[in-house]
Amino acid sequence: MARRGHTLRAEIPPHGAIQAGPAALAPGLLTLARWRLLAMHRRAGVGHVGGNLSALDAMMLVHHEMLSEADRFVLSKGHAAGALYVTLWSRGLLTDAELGTFHTDGTRLPGHPPAGHPPGRGLPGIRFGTGSLGHGLSLAAGLALAARLQDRPGRVFCLTSDGEWQEGSTLEALIFCAHRRLSNLTILIDHNRLQGFGTTDEVASLDPVGRALSGFAVEIREADGHDLADMRRALEPGTDRPVVVVLHTVKGHGVPAIAGRLDSHYLPLTEEQVQEAILGGAIPGESIHGTGETA
């Protein structure tokens, strides 16, 4: 599938060649990251593709345009680890070869992001192991409070799933964030309306989630989670309280065969589904491997 003279590797910074601060998300890089995510999951033969695709746009935007050395990012919905790994790769912090080890024995890229595992081989920017839903916001709140107590600059971004707002621990964490008025904390909700056993409305509805959380002393904003300009607006620094950004997303975004479908939560992609997504996405025949391999 590789087009002559072009591979994905040419579109990303060399490994380790990262700027010290945020920079604009390069044109086309988001599409290339999506293709690389599909290839990585297809090669590993694992699921959770849908929730990775719904969160990828926001993760790429935050990491490329908003995170500086002073900022922190917590992926509370740890089953979207693949999107996080591809995002780090798009910034030159992981190599193609490392992505090829995703979900294999002995990898440092397991299905949920690890914290410092294996010993001495922790991943850049990943401070906590996450995946048990409902824990990430508490960890992010701790980072935000620590920064305030130490008089350190920077923002903390925490990406949550919509389903985990059914967890009491997440709501308890929000009470703490609001009470402490952690204005350096921005909470993103990947509101794709699907979770493990059905729609969020069917399982335990908080819809509309923004209205449900509006009684807390937080600033509620909403945005299209697949529109970069809309997300930039919603992710501007807040005022004197935490900001909660409800991102309206589509589970399986960019892959027609699974978009908006519950089975995208579990089932791995077929070769045909990957090919359809690539050929319909942008430039037919582009490589998604960075090595010139076919998908």
mmCIF file of C-alpha atoms in Angstrom:
data_model
loop_
_atom_site.group_PDB
_atom_site.id
_atom_site.type_symbol
_atom_site.label_atom_id
_atom_site.label_comp_id
_atom_site.label_asym_id
_atom_site.label_seq_id
_atom_site.Cartn_x
_atom_site.Cartn_y
_atom_site.Cartn_z
ATOM 1 C CA MET A 1 0.000 0.000 0.000
ATOM 2 C CA ALA A 2 2.909 2.385 0.392
ATOM 3 C CA ARG A 3 3.060 5.201 -2.120
ATOM 4 C CA ARG A 4 6.506 5.537 -3.657
ATOM 5 C CA GLY A 5 8.777 7.912 -1.829
ATOM 6 C CA HIS A 6 6.428 8.437 1.068
ATOM 7 C CA THR A 7 5.920 6.748 4.398
ATOM 8 C CA LEU A 8 4.386 7.920 7.599
ATOM 9 C CA ARG A 9 7.802 8.218 9.239
ATOM 10 C CA ALA A 10 8.535 11.265 7.110
ATOM 11 C CA GLU A 11 5.538 13.056 8.625
ATOM 12 C CA ILE A 12 6.612 12.939 12.280
ATOM 13 C CA PRO A 13 9.635 14.300 14.167
ATOM 14 C CA PRO A 14 12.644 11.987 14.539
ATOM 15 C CA HIS A 15 12.575 10.063 17.800
ATOM 16 C CA GLY A 16 13.637 12.374 20.619
ATOM 17 C CA ALA A 17 13.493 15.538 18.489
ATOM 18 C CA ILE A 18 10.721 17.222 20.472
ATOM 19 C CA GLN A 19 10.167 20.929 20.932
ATOM 20 C CA ALA A 20 10.235 22.235 24.497
ATOM 21 C CA GLY A 21 6.735 23.696 24.305
ATOM 22 C CA PRO A 22 3.445 23.352 22.436
ATOM 23 C CA ALA A 23 3.306 23.722 18.664
ATOM 24 C CA ALA A 24 0.445 23.722 16.165
ATOM 25 C CA LEU A 25 -0.925 20.339 15.197
ATOM 26 C CA ALA A 26 0.547 19.783 11.733
ATOM 27 C CA PRO A 27 -1.907 19.440 8.826
ATOM 28 C CA GLY A 28 -2.697 15.833 8.116
ATOM 29 C CA LEU A 29 -0.932 14.516 11.206
ATOM 30 C CA LEU A 30 -4.208 13.630 12.909
ATOM 31 C CA THR A 31 -5.272 11.487 9.944
ATOM 32 C CA LEU A 32 -1.902 9.782 9.868
ATOM 33 C CA ALA A 33 -2.107 9.111 13.607
ATOM 34 C CA ARG A 34 -5.545 7.564 13.126
ATOM 35 C CA TRP A 35 -4.198 5.250 10.428
ATOM 36 C CA ARG A 36 -1.269 4.279 12.621
ATOM 37 C CA LEU A 37 -3.636 3.491 15.476
ATOM 38 C CA LEU A 38 -5.676 1.216 13.207
ATOM 39 C CA ALA A 39 -2.558 -0.565 12.002
ATOM 40 C CA MET A 40 -1.279 -1.037 15.542
ATOM 41 C CA HIS A 41 -4.535 -2.500 16.810
ATOM 42 C CA ARG A 42 -4.933 -4.669 13.715
ATOM 43 C CA ARG A 43 -1.442 -6.090 14.111
ATOM 44 C CA ALA A 44 -2.045 -6.826 17.799
ATOM 45 C CA GLY A 45 -5.510 -8.243 17.131
ATOM 46 C CA VAL A 46 -7.081 -6.449 20.094
ATOM 47 C CA GLY A 47 -10.285 -4.464 20.574
ATOM 48 C CA HIS A 48 -11.217 -1.226 22.337
ATOM 49 C CA VAL A 49 -10.713 0.503 18.989
ATOM 50 C CA GLY A 50 -13.930 2.518 19.219
ATOM 51 C CA GLY A 51 -13.076 4.357 22.422
ATOM 52 C CA ASN A 52 -9.563 5.027 21.195
ATOM 53 C CA LEU A 53 -10.874 6.660 18.021
ATOM 54 C CA SER A 54 -13.404 8.817 19.864
ATOM 55 C CA ALA A 55 -10.653 10.195 22.120
ATOM 56 C CA LEU A 56 -7.771 10.502 19.646
ATOM 57 C CA ASP A 57 -8.603 13.970 18.296
ATOM 58 C CA ALA A 58 -8.706 15.554 21.753
ATOM 59 C CA MET A 59 -5.589 13.722 22.893
ATOM 60 C CA MET A 60 -3.611 14.854 19.854
ATOM 61 C CA LEU A 61 -4.771 18.469 20.205
ATOM 62 C CA VAL A 62 -3.894 18.678 23.900
ATOM 63 C CA HIS A 63 -0.477 17.065 23.477
ATOM 64 C CA HIS A 64 0.556 19.039 20.411
ATOM 65 C CA GLU A 65 -0.867 22.470 21.169
ATOM 66 C CA MET A 66 -1.355 22.759 24.921
ATOM 67 C CA LEU A 67 1.078 20.659 26.906
ATOM 68 C CA SER A 68 4.306 22.355 27.946
ATOM 69 C CA GLU A 69 6.905 21.128 30.408
ATOM 70 C CA ALA A 70 4.847 22.624 33.235
ATOM 71 C CA ASP A 71 1.613 20.865 32.267
ATOM 72 C CA ARG A 72 0.352 17.370 33.110
ATOM 73 C CA PHE A 73 -1.980 14.921 31.362
ATOM 74 C CA VAL A 74 -3.889 12.044 32.972
ATOM 75 C CA LEU A 75 -5.698 9.471 30.833
ATOM 76 C CA SER A 76 -8.438 8.287 33.154
ATOM 77 C CA LYS A 77 -10.076 6.097 30.485
ATOM 78 C CA GLY A 78 -7.057 3.836 30.406
ATOM 79 C CA HIS A 79 -8.515 1.493 27.793
ATOM 80 C CA ALA A 80 -7.701 4.259 25.266
ATOM 81 C CA ALA A 81 -4.000 3.550 25.833
ATOM 82 C CA GLY A 82 -3.471 2.911 22.119
ATOM 83 C CA ALA A 83 -4.477 6.485 21.274
ATOM 84 C CA LEU A 84 -2.087 7.770 23.934
ATOM 85 C CA TYR A 85 0.808 5.686 22.596
ATOM 86 C CA VAL A 86 0.172 6.880 19.038
ATOM 87 C CA THR A 87 -0.032 10.470 20.282
ATOM 88 C CA LEU A 88 3.347 10.120 22.021
ATOM 89 C CA TRP A 89 4.702 8.556 18.827
ATOM 90 C CA SER A 90 3.387 11.501 16.779
ATOM 91 C CA ARG A 91 5.502 13.787 18.974
ATOM 92 C CA GLY A 92 8.617 11.674 18.472
ATOM 93 C CA LEU A 93 8.538 10.231 21.988
ATOM 94 C CA LEU A 94 7.987 6.612 20.906
ATOM 95 C CA THR A 95 9.389 4.826 17.875
ATOM 96 C CA ASP A 96 7.640 2.840 15.177
ATOM 97 C CA ALA A 97 9.397 -0.274 16.447
ATOM 98 C CA GLU A 98 7.968 0.301 19.928
ATOM 99 C CA LEU A 99 4.437 0.664 18.572
ATOM 100 C CA GLY A 100 4.986 -2.693 16.902
ATOM 101 C CA THR A 101 5.260 -4.289 20.353
ATOM 102 C CA PHE A 102 1.814 -3.064 21.469
ATOM 103 C CA HIS A 103 0.009 -5.677 23.568
ATOM 104 C CA THR A 104 2.764 -8.298 23.186
ATOM 105 C CA ASP A 105 4.540 -10.224 25.946
ATOM 106 C CA GLY A 106 7.153 -8.122 27.735
ATOM 107 C CA THR A 107 6.058 -4.863 26.079
ATOM 108 C CA ARG A 108 6.104 -1.524 27.796
ATOM 109 C CA LEU A 109 2.952 -0.690 25.773
ATOM 110 C CA PRO A 110 0.239 -2.845 27.369
ATOM 111 C CA GLY A 111 -3.512 -2.483 26.931
ATOM 112 C CA HIS A 112 -3.714 0.059 29.768
ATOM 113 C CA PRO A 113 -1.008 2.692 30.282
ATOM 114 C CA PRO A 114 1.582 1.667 32.884
ATOM 115 C CA ALA A 115 3.385 3.821 35.418
ATOM 116 C CA GLY A 116 7.123 3.158 35.432
ATOM 117 C CA HIS A 117 6.771 -0.442 34.273
ATOM 118 C CA PRO A 118 8.985 -2.279 33.579
ATOM 119 C CA PRO A 119 11.265 -0.669 36.209
ATOM 120 C CA GLY A 120 13.397 2.047 34.672
ATOM 121 C CA ARG A 121 11.468 1.924 31.403
ATOM 122 C CA GLY A 122 8.507 4.137 32.179
ATOM 123 C CA LEU A 123 6.833 5.990 29.325
ATOM 124 C CA PRO A 124 7.206 9.764 28.887
ATOM 125 C CA GLY A 125 4.401 11.762 30.456
ATOM 126 C CA ILE A 126 2.608 8.764 32.008
ATOM 127 C CA ARG A 127 2.641 9.223 35.789
ATOM 128 C CA PHE A 128 -0.082 6.785 36.760
ATOM 129 C CA GLY A 129 -1.291 3.392 35.701
ATOM 130 C CA THR A 130 -4.970 3.785 34.822
ATOM 131 C CA GLY A 131 -7.780 1.626 33.566
ATOM 132 C CA SER A 132 -9.904 0.958 36.633
ATOM 133 C CA LEU A 133 -12.451 3.591 35.742
ATOM 134 C CA GLY A 134 -13.201 6.246 38.311
ATOM 135 C CA HIS A 135 -9.647 6.729 39.609
ATOM 136 C CA GLY A 136 -8.101 9.136 37.109
ATOM 137 C CA LEU A 137 -9.837 12.318 38.194
ATOM 138 C CA SER A 138 -8.732 11.847 41.808
ATOM 139 C CA LEU A 139 -5.133 11.496 40.622
ATOM 140 C CA ALA A 140 -5.427 14.577 38.419
ATOM 141 C CA ALA A 141 -6.917 16.544 41.317
ATOM 142 C CA GLY A 142 -3.896 15.618 43.410
ATOM 143 C CA LEU A 143 -1.548 16.907 40.722
ATOM 144 C CA ALA A 144 -3.484 20.164 40.443
ATOM 145 C CA LEU A 145 -3.549 20.727 44.200
ATOM 146 C CA ALA A 146 0.164 19.892 44.515
ATOM 147 C CA ALA A 147 1.007 22.440 41.825
ATOM 148 C CA ARG A 148 -0.959 25.094 43.689
ATOM 149 C CA LEU A 149 0.625 24.289 47.040
ATOM 150 C CA GLN A 150 4.081 24.408 45.495
ATOM 151 C CA ASP A 151 3.242 27.601 43.599
ATOM 152 C CA ARG A 152 4.069 25.929 40.281
ATOM 153 C CA PRO A 153 2.632 27.103 36.944
ATOM 154 C CA GLY A 154 0.919 24.875 34.421
ATOM 155 C CA ARG A 155 -2.375 23.114 33.833
ATOM 156 C CA VAL A 156 -3.557 19.579 34.471
ATOM 157 C CA PHE A 157 -5.706 17.907 31.813
ATOM 158 C CA CYS A 158 -7.712 14.787 32.656
ATOM 159 C CA LEU A 159 -9.486 12.810 29.937
ATOM 160 C CA THR A 160 -12.405 10.743 31.237
ATOM 161 C CA SER A 161 -15.004 8.511 29.634
ATOM 162 C CA ASP A 162 -18.700 9.344 29.922
ATOM 163 C CA GLY A 163 -19.434 5.942 31.467
ATOM 164 C CA GLU A 164 -17.092 6.501 34.388
ATOM 165 C CA TRP A 165 -19.209 9.447 35.534
ATOM 166 C CA GLN A 166 -21.559 6.755 36.802
ATOM 167 C CA GLU A 167 -18.799 5.922 39.324
ATOM 168 C CA GLY A 168 -19.211 7.457 42.761
ATOM 169 C CA SER A 169 -15.471 8.005 43.040
ATOM 170 C CA THR A 170 -15.510 10.316 40.014
ATOM 171 C CA LEU A 171 -18.279 12.453 41.482
ATOM 172 C CA GLU A 172 -16.509 12.529 44.852
ATOM 173 C CA ALA A 173 -13.378 13.740 43.081
ATOM 174 C CA LEU A 174 -15.379 16.484 41.371
ATOM 175 C CA ILE A 175 -16.724 17.619 44.750
ATOM 176 C CA PHE A 176 -13.116 17.950 45.922
ATOM 177 C CA CYS A 177 -12.035 19.791 42.748
ATOM 178 C CA ALA A 178 -14.906 22.246 43.029
ATOM 179 C CA HIS A 179 -14.442 22.792 46.762
ATOM 180 C CA ARG A 180 -10.729 23.496 46.288
ATOM 181 C CA ARG A 181 -11.495 25.635 43.220
ATOM 182 C CA LEU A 182 -8.745 23.957 41.223
ATOM 183 C CA SER A 183 -8.718 26.463 38.401
ATOM 184 C CA ASN A 184 -5.583 24.834 36.947
ATOM 185 C CA LEU A 185 -7.566 21.660 36.202
ATOM 186 C CA THR A 186 -9.378 20.946 32.932
ATOM 187 C CA ILE A 187 -11.536 17.825 32.806
ATOM 188 C CA LEU A 188 -12.462 16.405 29.399
ATOM 189 C CA ILE A 189 -15.372 14.004 28.985
ATOM 190 C CA ASP A 190 -15.299 11.759 25.919
ATOM 191 C CA HIS A 191 -19.060 11.712 25.475
ATOM 192 C CA ASN A 192 -19.496 9.007 22.825
ATOM 193 C CA ARG A 193 -22.649 7.701 24.569
ATOM 194 C CA LEU A 194 -21.561 4.040 24.462
ATOM 195 C CA GLN A 195 -20.062 1.887 27.192
ATOM 196 C CA GLY A 196 -19.374 -1.778 27.778
ATOM 197 C CA PHE A 197 -22.956 -3.051 28.053
ATOM 198 C CA GLY A 198 -25.018 -0.544 26.103
ATOM 199 C CA THR A 199 -25.598 3.154 25.664
ATOM 200 C CA THR A 200 -24.979 5.449 28.611
ATOM 201 C CA ASP A 201 -28.700 6.276 28.542
ATOM 202 C CA GLU A 202 -29.606 2.601 28.923
ATOM 203 C CA VAL A 203 -27.060 1.764 31.628
ATOM 204 C CA ALA A 204 -27.317 4.765 33.976
ATOM 205 C CA SER A 205 -28.271 8.001 32.298
ATOM 206 C CA LEU A 206 -26.702 11.326 33.209
ATOM 207 C CA ASP A 207 -27.833 12.872 29.957
ATOM 208 C CA PRO A 208 -27.255 15.667 29.360
ATOM 209 C CA VAL A 209 -24.066 15.186 31.341
ATOM 210 C CA GLY A 210 -23.212 18.890 31.239
ATOM 211 C CA ARG A 211 -26.478 19.773 32.947
ATOM 212 C CA ALA A 212 -26.036 16.966 35.468
ATOM 213 C CA LEU A 213 -22.668 18.407 36.538
ATOM 214 C CA SER A 214 -23.693 22.051 36.396
ATOM 215 C CA GLY A 215 -24.706 22.062 40.058
ATOM 216 C CA PHE A 216 -21.050 21.797 41.061
ATOM 217 C CA ALA A 217 -18.888 24.919 41.292
ATOM 218 C CA VAL A 218 -17.243 24.200 37.947
ATOM 219 C CA GLU A 219 -17.347 25.844 34.543
ATOM 220 C CA ILE A 220 -19.148 23.625 32.006
ATOM 221 C CA ARG A 221 -18.277 23.906 28.326
ATOM 222 C CA GLU A 222 -19.222 21.785 25.320
ATOM 223 C CA ALA A 223 -17.520 21.120 22.004
ATOM 224 C CA ASP A 224 -17.498 18.841 18.995
ATOM 225 C CA GLY A 225 -14.778 16.360 19.912
ATOM 226 C CA HIS A 226 -13.833 15.888 16.259
ATOM 227 C CA ASP A 227 -13.593 19.606 15.402
ATOM 228 C CA LEU A 228 -10.163 21.019 16.278
ATOM 229 C CA ALA A 229 -11.243 24.674 16.142
ATOM 230 C CA ASP A 230 -14.226 24.039 18.402
ATOM 231 C CA MET A 231 -12.048 22.174 20.898
ATOM 232 C CA ARG A 232 -9.433 24.940 20.901
ATOM 233 C CA ARG A 233 -12.142 27.387 21.919
ATOM 234 C CA ALA A 234 -13.468 25.127 24.657
ATOM 235 C CA LEU A 235 -10.013 24.354 26.047
ATOM 236 C CA GLU A 236 -8.965 27.946 26.617
ATOM 237 C CA PRO A 237 -7.830 28.549 30.223
ATOM 238 C CA GLY A 238 -10.718 29.063 32.612
ATOM 239 C CA THR A 239 -11.392 31.592 35.326
ATOM 240 C CA ASP A 240 -11.314 30.815 39.063
ATOM 241 C CA ARG A 241 -12.735 27.277 39.014
ATOM 242 C CA PRO A 242 -12.183 23.905 37.338
ATOM 243 C CA VAL A 243 -13.324 23.568 33.733
ATOM 244 C CA VAL A 244 -15.317 20.562 32.527
ATOM 245 C CA VAL A 245 -15.408 20.185 28.729
ATOM 246 C CA VAL A 246 -18.042 17.811 27.373
ATOM 247 C CA LEU A 247 -16.728 16.528 24.051
ATOM 248 C CA HIS A 248 -19.453 15.192 21.794
ATOM 249 C CA THR A 249 -17.763 12.328 19.977
ATOM 250 C CA VAL A 250 -18.491 9.207 17.925
ATOM 251 C CA LYS A 251 -17.224 5.864 19.083
ATOM 252 C CA GLY A 252 -15.217 4.365 16.223
ATOM 253 C CA HIS A 253 -14.878 7.761 14.531
ATOM 254 C CA GLY A 254 -13.301 7.480 11.073
ATOM 255 C CA VAL A 255 -14.040 3.774 10.552
ATOM 256 C CA PRO A 256 -17.449 3.459 8.837
ATOM 257 C CA ALA A 257 -17.940 -0.207 9.717
ATOM 258 C CA ILE A 258 -17.797 0.414 13.480
ATOM 259 C CA ALA A 259 -18.676 4.096 13.932
ATOM 260 C CA GLY A 260 -21.374 4.528 16.565
ATOM 261 C CA ARG A 261 -21.585 0.779 17.223
ATOM 262 C CA LEU A 262 -21.418 -0.945 20.587
ATOM 263 C CA ASP A 263 -19.275 -3.796 19.252
ATOM 264 C CA SER A 264 -16.464 -1.303 18.610
ATOM 265 C CA HIS A 265 -15.927 -1.419 22.380
ATOM 266 C CA TYR A 266 -14.732 -5.013 22.240
ATOM 267 C CA LEU A 267 -14.089 -6.473 18.807
ATOM 268 C CA PRO A 268 -10.789 -6.121 16.929
ATOM 269 C CA LEU A 269 -10.843 -4.741 13.412
ATOM 270 C CA THR A 270 -10.769 -6.937 10.338
ATOM 271 C CA GLU A 271 -8.330 -6.296 7.501
ATOM 272 C CA GLU A 272 -11.233 -5.185 5.305
ATOM 273 C CA GLN A 273 -12.415 -2.618 7.853
ATOM 274 C CA VAL A 274 -8.919 -1.143 8.141
ATOM 275 C CA GLN A 275 -8.573 -0.903 4.363
ATOM 276 C CA GLU A 276 -11.979 0.730 4.014
ATOM 277 C CA ALA A 277 -11.121 3.327 6.662
ATOM 278 C CA ILE A 278 -7.800 4.175 5.029
ATOM 279 C CA LEU A 279 -9.073 4.363 1.462
ATOM 280 C CA GLY A 280 -11.990 6.545 2.518
ATOM 281 C CA GLY A 281 -10.001 8.759 4.842
ATOM 282 C CA ALA A 282 -7.714 10.918 2.747
ATOM 283 C CA ILE A 283 -5.048 9.892 0.251
ATOM 284 C CA PRO A 284 -5.653 6.381 -1.141
ATOM 285 C CA GLY A 285 -2.595 4.166 -1.056
ATOM 286 C CA GLU A 286 -0.777 5.995 1.725
ATOM 287 C CA SER A 287 1.360 3.924 4.079
ATOM 288 C CA ILE A 288 0.208 3.725 7.674
ATOM 289 C CA HIS A 289 3.239 1.899 9.012
ATOM 290 C CA GLY A 290 6.136 4.274 8.540
ATOM 291 C CA THR A 291 8.216 1.339 7.298
ATOM 292 C CA GLY A 292 6.577 1.032 3.904
ATOM 293 C CA GLU A 293 4.701 -2.109 4.993
ATOM 294 C CA THR A 294 1.162 -2.777 3.859
ATOM 295 C CA ALA A 295 -1.559 -2.694 6.448
#
